[in-house]
Amino acid sequence: MKQKCVLVLLALVLASCKRAAPQPAADNVAKIGANDYVIARRERITTGPTLSGNLSAQTEANVRAEVAGPLVDVRVNEGERVTKGELLARIGPGAISAQQSSQASAIASLRNNVALAEKELARQQSLFRSGIVAKATVDAARAQVDAARAQLAQAQAQSATTNEQSRDTTVEAPLSGVVTKRWVSQGDVVQVGATLYTIIDPSEMQLEAAVAADSLQDLRVGTPIEFQVQGFDGKVFGGRIARVNPEADPTTRQIKVFAEIPNNGGALASGLFAQGRLQNLTRIGVIVPAAAIDHRMTTPAVTRVRNGVVEHFDVVLGVVDDQNDRVEIRQGVNEGDILLVGAAQQLAPGTRAEVPAAAQQAGDAAK
């Protein structure tokens, strides 16, 4: 009686196991559940060092004030697209207009002085030829002409500078892109060098990312990368390494890399955090989830159901994608094969097994 109670308790314990191996039914056929199998498929697999970092625009411009004065017209707001040369704002000319008027009057007066000095030089030269005046008198008249011309040239140069400043009161976009920041408002008084706008070209992004220093040998300019960002439901974006910092961070022991990211559709935004990896090795082959590989023995193996019978055999692995838990099987498995995972791998070779119809259909479709 005591022995019978022990057997009953043992049966209850075994029945309570969460993922017990599928048990043969009365007809000695193991029923394979929907979570007990995977399908081997021919797919692309990639491996390489992981990276993470922030996206930013490859081309960014801070538009600064070239002259001081009040902002009398501010036309563009954050988020708006602009084209190169488009008017962004105007700075009130203030004293510049008065300076232009004063300089114009001064130039007119100096031109008159030059004309008078040249006329006097011509008269003295005529008198010198007649022997009436000495050569020193002619030289003095010529010096007056040179001085008048120099004064006129200086005034014209000053006027050109003022006119340039007047043109600088009109603030234009230096490139086509999107305004990401407007630093001022209409009515603000700005000084020379004050930042008015920040504009980026969103068509070409840059990923500044960190890679473990032990992957330095894999970092090459031109190496493709793939990455994901939050908010895109797992969508994978791509780019290429453009620059590699030759110095590792002494604290994190990581290497900084810069990748060029095409963004013609404008989906990506500056400031997003990205996680991905370098695509050092990409191959098309028979790919299975890592859970399908049985590592209990010294040689990797799989458990397969073929023609309703369980098989257990060694395989040769290829590329291992640790990030996505996928493995390439170079030898031993064909696309469309039904492989067991989890506790189902414990079924003994030769056991008759029945897989769901969906498994058979998926396997046939993958062949």
mmCIF file of C-alpha atoms in Angstrom:
data_model
loop_
_atom_site.group_PDB
_atom_site.id
_atom_site.type_symbol
_atom_site.label_atom_id
_atom_site.label_comp_id
_atom_site.label_asym_id
_atom_site.label_seq_id
_atom_site.Cartn_x
_atom_site.Cartn_y
_atom_site.Cartn_z
ATOM 1 C CA MET A 1 0.000 0.000 0.000
ATOM 2 C CA LYS A 2 2.830 2.393 0.897
ATOM 3 C CA GLN A 3 4.545 1.713 -2.446
ATOM 4 C CA LYS A 4 1.282 2.473 -4.267
ATOM 5 C CA CYS A 5 0.976 5.898 -2.560
ATOM 6 C CA VAL A 6 4.539 6.804 -3.574
ATOM 7 C CA LEU A 7 3.788 5.948 -7.195
ATOM 8 C CA VAL A 8 0.643 8.105 -7.146
ATOM 9 C CA LEU A 9 2.577 11.099 -5.737
ATOM 10 C CA LEU A 10 5.308 10.667 -8.347
ATOM 11 C CA ALA A 11 2.702 10.670 -11.107
ATOM 12 C CA LEU A 12 1.209 13.916 -9.782
ATOM 13 C CA VAL A 13 4.628 15.614 -9.675
ATOM 14 C CA LEU A 14 5.380 14.621 -13.260
ATOM 15 C CA ALA A 15 1.984 15.839 -14.419
ATOM 16 C CA SER A 16 2.647 19.262 -12.879
ATOM 17 C CA CYS A 17 5.758 19.960 -15.002
ATOM 18 C CA LYS A 18 5.162 23.109 -17.048
ATOM 19 C CA ARG A 19 6.804 22.047 -20.335
ATOM 20 C CA ALA A 20 6.980 18.297 -20.248
ATOM 21 C CA ALA A 21 7.911 16.494 -23.457
ATOM 22 C CA PRO A 22 4.920 15.506 -25.626
ATOM 23 C CA GLN A 23 3.787 12.075 -24.524
ATOM 24 C CA PRO A 24 2.764 9.323 -26.946
ATOM 25 C CA ALA A 25 -0.974 8.770 -26.981
ATOM 26 C CA ALA A 26 -2.631 5.413 -26.684
ATOM 27 C CA ASP A 27 -1.579 4.619 -30.243
ATOM 28 C CA ASN A 28 2.063 5.525 -29.363
ATOM 29 C CA VAL A 29 2.031 8.741 -31.449
ATOM 30 C CA ALA A 30 3.404 11.915 -29.757
ATOM 31 C CA LYS A 31 1.261 14.991 -30.319
ATOM 32 C CA ILE A 32 3.458 17.987 -31.219
ATOM 33 C CA GLY A 33 2.024 21.295 -29.969
ATOM 34 C CA ALA A 34 2.077 24.684 -31.691
ATOM 35 C CA ASN A 35 4.950 25.858 -29.447
ATOM 36 C CA ASP A 36 7.024 22.711 -29.849
ATOM 37 C CA TYR A 37 8.389 23.227 -33.361
ATOM 38 C CA VAL A 38 10.020 25.709 -35.763
ATOM 39 C CA ILE A 39 10.446 25.688 -39.531
ATOM 40 C CA ALA A 40 13.879 25.904 -41.182
ATOM 41 C CA ARG A 41 13.788 28.637 -43.824
ATOM 42 C CA ARG A 42 16.157 30.021 -46.442
ATOM 43 C CA GLU A 43 16.759 33.594 -45.318
ATOM 44 C CA ARG A 44 19.389 36.280 -44.966
ATOM 45 C CA ILE A 45 21.442 36.293 -41.783
ATOM 46 C CA THR A 46 23.885 38.951 -40.643
ATOM 47 C CA THR A 47 26.415 39.138 -37.860
ATOM 48 C CA GLY A 48 28.696 41.884 -36.603
ATOM 49 C CA PRO A 49 29.560 44.073 -33.590
ATOM 50 C CA THR A 50 26.670 45.919 -31.976
ATOM 51 C CA LEU A 51 26.525 49.707 -31.893
ATOM 52 C CA SER A 52 24.307 52.382 -30.389
ATOM 53 C CA GLY A 53 24.144 56.147 -30.579
ATOM 54 C CA ASN A 54 22.199 59.218 -31.609
ATOM 55 C CA LEU A 55 21.089 60.451 -35.010
ATOM 56 C CA SER A 56 21.810 63.982 -36.143
ATOM 57 C CA ALA A 57 21.682 65.897 -39.387
ATOM 58 C CA GLN A 58 24.869 65.643 -41.397
ATOM 59 C CA THR A 59 24.485 69.264 -42.524
ATOM 60 C CA GLU A 60 23.463 71.869 -39.963
ATOM 61 C CA ALA A 61 23.757 75.644 -40.065
ATOM 62 C CA ASN A 62 23.352 78.261 -37.353
ATOM 63 C CA VAL A 63 22.164 81.484 -38.978
ATOM 64 C CA ARG A 64 23.704 84.457 -37.145
ATOM 65 C CA ALA A 65 23.141 88.201 -37.226
ATOM 66 C CA GLU A 66 25.752 90.074 -39.276
ATOM 67 C CA VAL A 67 24.639 93.476 -37.979
ATOM 68 C CA ALA A 68 23.158 94.764 -34.738
ATOM 69 C CA GLY A 69 19.641 96.107 -34.522
ATOM 70 C CA PRO A 70 15.981 95.335 -33.860
ATOM 71 C CA LEU A 71 14.229 92.462 -35.648
ATOM 72 C CA VAL A 72 11.461 94.153 -37.619
ATOM 73 C CA ASP A 73 10.291 91.123 -39.619
ATOM 74 C CA VAL A 74 10.517 87.452 -38.550
ATOM 75 C CA ARG A 75 8.935 85.173 -41.149
ATOM 76 C CA VAL A 76 9.821 81.540 -40.451
ATOM 77 C CA ASN A 77 8.890 79.258 -37.569
ATOM 78 C CA GLU A 78 10.280 75.971 -36.271
ATOM 79 C CA GLY A 79 9.423 72.933 -38.373
ATOM 80 C CA GLU A 80 8.998 74.899 -41.604
ATOM 81 C CA ARG A 81 10.879 73.961 -44.756
ATOM 82 C CA VAL A 82 12.972 76.654 -46.397
ATOM 83 C CA THR A 83 14.930 76.914 -49.624
ATOM 84 C CA LYS A 84 18.397 78.355 -50.049
ATOM 85 C CA GLY A 85 18.207 82.152 -50.342
ATOM 86 C CA GLU A 86 14.709 82.382 -48.848
ATOM 87 C CA LEU A 87 14.038 85.428 -46.656
ATOM 88 C CA LEU A 88 14.008 84.491 -42.982
ATOM 89 C CA ALA A 89 14.014 87.855 -41.216
ATOM 90 C CA ARG A 90 14.903 91.536 -41.478
ATOM 91 C CA ILE A 91 16.929 93.603 -39.056
ATOM 92 C CA GLY A 92 16.017 97.284 -38.826
ATOM 93 C CA PRO A 93 18.668 99.406 -40.605
ATOM 94 C CA GLY A 94 18.653 102.038 -37.835
ATOM 95 C CA ALA A 95 21.848 104.096 -37.988
ATOM 96 C CA ILE A 96 22.952 102.341 -41.173
ATOM 97 C CA SER A 97 20.518 104.337 -43.325
ATOM 98 C CA ALA A 98 21.680 107.625 -41.847
ATOM 99 C CA GLN A 99 25.280 106.556 -42.324
ATOM 100 C CA GLN A 100 24.622 105.714 -45.968
ATOM 101 C CA SER A 101 23.092 109.149 -46.573
ATOM 102 C CA SER A 102 26.000 110.915 -44.874
ATOM 103 C CA GLN A 103 28.570 108.911 -46.796
ATOM 104 C CA ALA A 104 26.832 109.589 -50.103
ATOM 105 C CA SER A 105 27.042 113.356 -49.444
ATOM 106 C CA ALA A 106 30.686 113.069 -48.432
ATOM 107 C CA ILE A 107 31.539 111.137 -51.600
ATOM 108 C CA ALA A 108 29.868 113.777 -53.770
ATOM 109 C CA SER A 109 31.870 116.509 -52.045
ATOM 110 C CA LEU A 110 35.131 114.590 -52.381
ATOM 111 C CA ARG A 111 34.517 114.002 -56.080
ATOM 112 C CA ASN A 112 34.132 117.761 -56.477
ATOM 113 C CA ASN A 113 37.404 118.270 -54.596
ATOM 114 C CA VAL A 114 39.150 115.844 -56.932
ATOM 115 C CA ALA A 115 37.794 117.693 -59.960
ATOM 116 C CA LEU A 116 38.972 121.063 -58.602
ATOM 117 C CA ALA A 117 42.420 119.666 -57.733
ATOM 118 C CA GLU A 118 42.800 118.164 -61.216
ATOM 119 C CA LYS A 119 41.773 121.479 -62.797
ATOM 120 C CA GLU A 120 44.321 123.356 -60.692
ATOM 121 C CA LEU A 121 47.042 120.860 -61.628
ATOM 122 C CA ALA A 122 46.301 121.371 -65.317
ATOM 123 C CA ARG A 123 46.544 125.170 -64.890
ATOM 124 C CA GLN A 124 49.879 124.968 -63.055
ATOM 125 C CA GLN A 125 51.294 122.623 -65.694
ATOM 126 C CA SER A 126 50.357 125.155 -68.408
ATOM 127 C CA LEU A 127 52.047 127.967 -66.480
ATOM 128 C CA PHE A 128 55.124 125.816 -65.964
ATOM 129 C CA ARG A 129 55.417 125.198 -69.696
ATOM 130 C CA SER A 130 55.260 128.977 -70.200
ATOM 131 C CA GLY A 131 58.059 129.451 -67.684
ATOM 132 C CA ILE A 132 55.868 131.417 -65.328
ATOM 133 C CA VAL A 133 55.970 129.024 -62.324
ATOM 134 C CA ALA A 134 58.564 126.689 -60.949
ATOM 135 C CA LYS A 135 58.345 122.890 -61.074
ATOM 136 C CA ALA A 136 57.817 122.807 -57.303
ATOM 137 C CA THR A 137 54.480 124.541 -57.798
ATOM 138 C CA VAL A 138 53.393 121.836 -60.244
ATOM 139 C CA ASP A 139 54.507 119.114 -57.819
ATOM 140 C CA ALA A 140 52.476 120.703 -55.039
ATOM 141 C CA ALA A 141 49.368 120.762 -57.254
ATOM 142 C CA ARG A 142 49.903 117.109 -58.168
ATOM 143 C CA ALA A 143 50.174 116.210 -54.478
ATOM 144 C CA GLN A 144 46.825 117.910 -53.906
ATOM 145 C CA VAL A 145 45.263 115.737 -56.622
ATOM 146 C CA ASP A 146 46.710 112.558 -55.091
ATOM 147 C CA ALA A 147 45.433 113.515 -51.647
ATOM 148 C CA ALA A 148 41.942 114.280 -52.953
ATOM 149 C CA ARG A 149 41.802 110.982 -54.829
ATOM 150 C CA ALA A 150 42.963 109.051 -51.741
ATOM 151 C CA GLN A 151 40.266 110.664 -49.624
ATOM 152 C CA LEU A 152 37.650 109.760 -52.229
ATOM 153 C CA ALA A 153 38.837 106.147 -52.397
ATOM 154 C CA GLN A 154 38.713 105.830 -48.614
ATOM 155 C CA ALA A 155 35.198 107.247 -48.484
ATOM 156 C CA GLN A 156 34.058 104.873 -51.240
ATOM 157 C CA ALA A 157 35.505 101.880 -49.358
ATOM 158 C CA GLN A 158 33.683 102.932 -46.204
ATOM 159 C CA SER A 159 30.495 103.327 -48.203
ATOM 160 C CA ALA A 160 30.892 99.827 -49.664
ATOM 161 C CA THR A 161 31.223 98.413 -46.152
ATOM 162 C CA THR A 162 28.106 100.243 -45.037
ATOM 163 C CA ASN A 163 26.188 99.024 -48.087
ATOM 164 C CA GLU A 164 27.274 95.470 -47.275
ATOM 165 C CA GLN A 165 25.993 95.945 -43.746
ATOM 166 C CA SER A 166 22.735 97.217 -45.186
ATOM 167 C CA ARG A 167 22.398 94.049 -47.252
ATOM 168 C CA ASP A 168 23.153 92.019 -44.123
ATOM 169 C CA THR A 169 19.991 93.381 -42.520
ATOM 170 C CA THR A 170 18.206 90.906 -44.798
ATOM 171 C CA VAL A 171 18.650 87.417 -43.301
ATOM 172 C CA GLU A 172 18.443 84.584 -45.858
ATOM 173 C CA ALA A 173 18.582 80.796 -45.571
ATOM 174 C CA PRO A 174 22.115 79.508 -46.311
ATOM 175 C CA LEU A 175 20.798 76.085 -47.361
ATOM 176 C CA SER A 176 17.599 74.249 -48.189
ATOM 177 C CA GLY A 177 16.212 72.297 -45.260
ATOM 178 C CA VAL A 178 14.056 72.494 -42.157
ATOM 179 C CA VAL A 179 14.146 75.072 -39.369
ATOM 180 C CA THR A 180 14.714 73.134 -36.151
ATOM 181 C CA LYS A 181 15.110 76.128 -33.841
ATOM 182 C CA ARG A 182 14.105 79.774 -33.918
ATOM 183 C CA TRP A 183 16.082 81.558 -31.237
ATOM 184 C CA VAL A 184 14.531 85.049 -31.514
ATOM 185 C CA SER A 185 11.191 86.810 -31.868
ATOM 186 C CA GLN A 186 10.082 89.906 -33.723
ATOM 187 C CA GLY A 187 11.053 93.035 -31.807
ATOM 188 C CA ASP A 188 14.139 91.524 -30.205
ATOM 189 C CA VAL A 189 17.282 93.633 -30.442
ATOM 190 C CA VAL A 190 20.162 91.448 -31.565
ATOM 191 C CA GLN A 191 23.897 91.966 -31.526
ATOM 192 C CA VAL A 192 26.423 90.949 -34.145
ATOM 193 C CA GLY A 193 26.946 87.189 -33.986
ATOM 194 C CA ALA A 194 23.662 86.387 -32.238
ATOM 195 C CA THR A 195 22.123 83.071 -33.377
ATOM 196 C CA LEU A 196 18.774 83.600 -35.094
ATOM 197 C CA TYR A 197 17.914 80.182 -36.569
ATOM 198 C CA THR A 198 19.192 76.616 -36.753
ATOM 199 C CA ILE A 199 18.538 74.859 -40.075
ATOM 200 C CA ILE A 200 19.283 71.245 -40.981
ATOM 201 C CA ASP A 201 19.211 69.257 -44.203
ATOM 202 C CA PRO A 202 17.168 66.161 -43.226
ATOM 203 C CA SER A 203 17.886 64.249 -46.440
ATOM 204 C CA GLU A 204 21.207 62.952 -45.079
ATOM 205 C CA MET A 205 21.519 61.940 -41.438
ATOM 206 C CA GLN A 206 24.545 60.954 -39.394
ATOM 207 C CA LEU A 207 24.700 58.281 -36.719
ATOM 208 C CA GLU A 208 27.325 58.921 -34.069
ATOM 209 C CA ALA A 209 27.660 55.575 -32.340
ATOM 210 C CA ALA A 210 29.902 53.695 -29.940
ATOM 211 C CA VAL A 211 31.367 50.249 -30.649
ATOM 212 C CA ALA A 212 33.312 48.046 -28.241
ATOM 213 C CA ALA A 213 37.074 48.516 -28.622
ATOM 214 C CA ASP A 214 37.629 44.779 -29.086
ATOM 215 C CA SER A 215 35.798 45.146 -32.420
ATOM 216 C CA LEU A 216 38.331 47.659 -33.758
ATOM 217 C CA GLN A 217 39.569 45.214 -36.396
ATOM 218 C CA ASP A 218 36.031 45.077 -37.830
ATOM 219 C CA LEU A 219 35.668 48.858 -38.160
ATOM 220 C CA ARG A 220 36.263 49.895 -41.751
ATOM 221 C CA VAL A 221 35.122 52.936 -43.702
ATOM 222 C CA GLY A 222 32.383 51.808 -46.051
ATOM 223 C CA THR A 223 31.191 48.910 -43.880
ATOM 224 C CA PRO A 224 27.372 48.740 -44.014
ATOM 225 C CA ILE A 225 25.345 48.998 -40.821
ATOM 226 C CA GLU A 226 21.739 48.279 -39.905
ATOM 227 C CA PHE A 227 19.824 49.728 -36.971
ATOM 228 C CA GLN A 228 16.417 50.310 -35.459
ATOM 229 C CA VAL A 229 14.867 53.273 -33.661
ATOM 230 C CA GLN A 230 11.861 53.490 -31.383
ATOM 231 C CA GLY A 231 8.536 54.304 -32.969
ATOM 232 C CA PHE A 232 8.988 52.400 -36.240
ATOM 233 C CA ASP A 233 7.664 48.954 -35.232
ATOM 234 C CA GLY A 234 10.961 47.167 -35.773
ATOM 235 C CA LYS A 235 11.721 48.723 -39.163
ATOM 236 C CA VAL A 236 15.381 48.302 -40.077
ATOM 237 C CA PHE A 237 17.318 51.260 -41.481
ATOM 238 C CA GLY A 238 20.730 51.135 -43.125
ATOM 239 C CA GLY A 239 23.825 53.206 -43.760
ATOM 240 C CA ARG A 240 27.605 53.021 -44.098
ATOM 241 C CA ILE A 241 30.545 53.879 -41.859
ATOM 242 C CA ALA A 242 32.033 57.197 -42.995
ATOM 243 C CA ARG A 243 34.619 57.871 -40.260
ATOM 244 C CA VAL A 244 36.222 55.985 -37.397
ATOM 245 C CA ASN A 245 37.741 57.742 -34.396
ATOM 246 C CA PRO A 246 41.217 56.208 -33.938
ATOM 247 C CA GLU A 247 41.146 56.787 -30.174
ATOM 248 C CA ALA A 248 39.111 54.744 -27.682
ATOM 249 C CA ASP A 249 37.316 56.387 -24.780
ATOM 250 C CA PRO A 250 39.550 55.690 -21.743
ATOM 251 C CA THR A 251 36.510 55.266 -19.481
ATOM 252 C CA THR A 252 34.115 53.166 -21.562
ATOM 253 C CA ARG A 253 36.734 51.486 -23.774
ATOM 254 C CA GLN A 254 34.558 52.157 -26.782
ATOM 255 C CA ILE A 255 35.372 53.466 -30.249
ATOM 256 C CA LYS A 256 33.298 56.258 -31.753
ATOM 257 C CA VAL A 257 32.162 55.784 -35.353
ATOM 258 C CA PHE A 258 30.203 58.051 -37.686
ATOM 259 C CA ALA A 259 27.854 56.555 -40.257
ATOM 260 C CA GLU A 260 26.103 58.254 -43.174
ATOM 261 C CA ILE A 261 22.379 57.485 -43.206
ATOM 262 C CA PRO A 262 20.252 58.230 -46.311
ATOM 263 C CA ASN A 263 16.944 59.819 -45.311
ATOM 264 C CA ASN A 264 15.339 60.820 -48.589
ATOM 265 C CA GLY A 265 11.847 60.100 -47.284
ATOM 266 C CA GLY A 266 12.474 62.229 -44.217
ATOM 267 C CA ALA A 267 11.288 59.495 -41.839
ATOM 268 C CA LEU A 268 14.216 59.780 -39.425
ATOM 269 C CA ALA A 269 14.559 62.758 -37.113
ATOM 270 C CA SER A 270 17.591 64.288 -35.489
ATOM 271 C CA GLY A 271 18.056 63.281 -31.860
ATOM 272 C CA LEU A 272 16.604 59.762 -32.113
ATOM 273 C CA PHE A 273 18.463 56.975 -30.319
ATOM 274 C CA ALA A 274 19.476 54.079 -32.560
ATOM 275 C CA GLN A 275 20.630 50.532 -31.822
ATOM 276 C CA GLY A 276 22.050 48.168 -34.394
ATOM 277 C CA ARG A 277 25.235 46.594 -35.619
ATOM 278 C CA LEU A 278 27.847 46.468 -38.328
ATOM 279 C CA GLN A 279 27.057 44.086 -41.160
ATOM 280 C CA ASN A 280 30.465 42.445 -41.272
ATOM 281 C CA LEU A 281 29.146 39.144 -42.597
ATOM 282 C CA THR A 282 25.879 38.596 -44.462
ATOM 283 C CA ARG A 283 24.841 35.303 -46.004
ATOM 284 C CA ILE A 284 21.766 33.570 -47.437
ATOM 285 C CA GLY A 285 21.281 30.099 -46.014
ATOM 286 C CA VAL A 286 19.105 27.715 -44.022
ATOM 287 C CA ILE A 287 18.231 29.680 -40.901
ATOM 288 C CA VAL A 288 16.564 28.490 -37.695
ATOM 289 C CA PRO A 289 15.903 30.024 -34.273
ATOM 290 C CA ALA A 290 18.731 29.378 -31.834
ATOM 291 C CA ALA A 291 16.302 27.401 -29.654
ATOM 292 C CA ALA A 292 16.273 24.639 -32.281
ATOM 293 C CA ILE A 293 19.938 23.818 -31.612
ATOM 294 C CA ASP A 294 20.560 21.188 -28.940
ATOM 295 C CA HIS A 295 23.867 21.916 -27.172
ATOM 296 C CA ARG A 296 23.648 19.179 -24.554
ATOM 297 C CA MET A 297 26.314 17.158 -26.336
ATOM 298 C CA THR A 298 29.742 18.247 -27.537
ATOM 299 C CA THR A 299 28.466 18.584 -31.095
ATOM 300 C CA PRO A 300 25.462 20.793 -31.959
ATOM 301 C CA ALA A 301 22.424 18.725 -32.900
ATOM 302 C CA VAL A 302 18.763 19.095 -33.846
ATOM 303 C CA THR A 303 15.636 17.013 -33.434
ATOM 304 C CA ARG A 304 13.552 16.732 -36.575
ATOM 305 C CA VAL A 305 10.189 15.225 -37.449
ATOM 306 C CA ARG A 306 10.256 13.645 -40.900
ATOM 307 C CA ASN A 307 7.538 11.382 -42.294
ATOM 308 C CA GLY A 308 5.974 11.248 -38.846
ATOM 309 C CA VAL A 309 9.115 9.952 -37.114
ATOM 310 C CA VAL A 310 11.448 11.765 -34.687
ATOM 311 C CA GLU A 311 15.118 11.992 -35.752
ATOM 312 C CA HIS A 312 18.059 13.311 -33.729
ATOM 313 C CA PHE A 313 21.344 14.093 -35.501
ATOM 314 C CA ASP A 314 24.388 16.368 -35.501
ATOM 315 C CA VAL A 315 24.577 19.513 -37.636
ATOM 316 C CA VAL A 316 27.240 21.957 -38.799
ATOM 317 C CA LEU A 317 26.565 25.567 -37.820
ATOM 318 C CA GLY A 318 27.504 28.670 -39.797
ATOM 319 C CA VAL A 319 26.802 32.317 -39.005
ATOM 320 C CA VAL A 320 25.369 32.965 -35.539
ATOM 321 C CA ASP A 321 23.210 36.058 -35.032
ATOM 322 C CA ASP A 322 23.323 36.516 -31.251
ATOM 323 C CA GLN A 323 21.356 39.746 -31.383
ATOM 324 C CA ASN A 324 18.271 38.109 -32.922
ATOM 325 C CA ASP A 325 18.845 34.536 -31.665
ATOM 326 C CA ARG A 326 19.120 33.037 -35.145
ATOM 327 C CA VAL A 327 21.571 30.452 -36.473
ATOM 328 C CA GLU A 328 22.636 29.307 -39.915
ATOM 329 C CA ILE A 329 22.858 25.533 -40.404
ATOM 330 C CA ARG A 330 25.464 24.779 -43.049
ATOM 331 C CA GLN A 331 24.966 21.026 -43.131
ATOM 332 C CA GLY A 332 22.312 18.582 -41.971
ATOM 333 C CA VAL A 333 19.059 20.527 -42.344
ATOM 334 C CA ASN A 334 17.081 21.539 -45.416
ATOM 335 C CA GLU A 335 14.676 24.422 -45.829
ATOM 336 C CA GLY A 336 11.180 23.388 -44.839
ATOM 337 C CA ASP A 337 12.346 20.871 -42.220
ATOM 338 C CA ILE A 338 10.274 20.734 -39.026
ATOM 339 C CA LEU A 339 12.571 20.974 -35.984
ATOM 340 C CA LEU A 340 11.516 20.452 -32.389
ATOM 341 C CA VAL A 341 12.313 22.930 -29.614
ATOM 342 C CA GLY A 342 12.097 22.969 -25.844
ATOM 343 C CA ALA A 343 11.036 19.820 -24.051
ATOM 344 C CA ALA A 344 9.965 18.243 -27.346
ATOM 345 C CA GLN A 345 13.659 17.789 -28.168
ATOM 346 C CA GLN A 346 13.730 15.072 -25.501
ATOM 347 C CA LEU A 347 11.602 12.710 -27.595
ATOM 348 C CA ALA A 348 13.593 9.602 -28.371
ATOM 349 C CA PRO A 349 14.691 8.981 -31.959
ATOM 350 C CA GLY A 350 12.239 6.689 -33.709
ATOM 351 C CA THR A 351 9.230 7.984 -31.783
ATOM 352 C CA ARG A 352 6.199 8.408 -33.986
ATOM 353 C CA ALA A 353 5.030 12.039 -33.908
ATOM 354 C CA GLU A 354 2.076 13.970 -35.242
ATOM 355 C CA VAL A 355 2.666 17.641 -36.071
ATOM 356 C CA PRO A 356 -0.125 20.212 -36.523
ATOM 357 C CA ALA A 357 -1.417 20.670 -40.054
ATOM 358 C CA ALA A 358 -0.132 24.257 -39.938
ATOM 359 C CA ALA A 359 3.403 22.970 -39.359
ATOM 360 C CA GLN A 360 3.248 20.696 -42.367
ATOM 361 C CA GLN A 361 1.829 23.476 -44.530
ATOM 362 C CA ALA A 362 4.504 25.938 -43.374
ATOM 363 C CA GLY A 363 7.227 23.392 -44.025
ATOM 364 C CA ASP A 364 5.959 22.665 -47.527
ATOM 365 C CA ALA A 365 5.702 26.399 -48.270
ATOM 366 C CA ALA A 366 9.307 26.993 -47.168
ATOM 367 C CA LYS A 367 10.733 24.348 -49.510
#
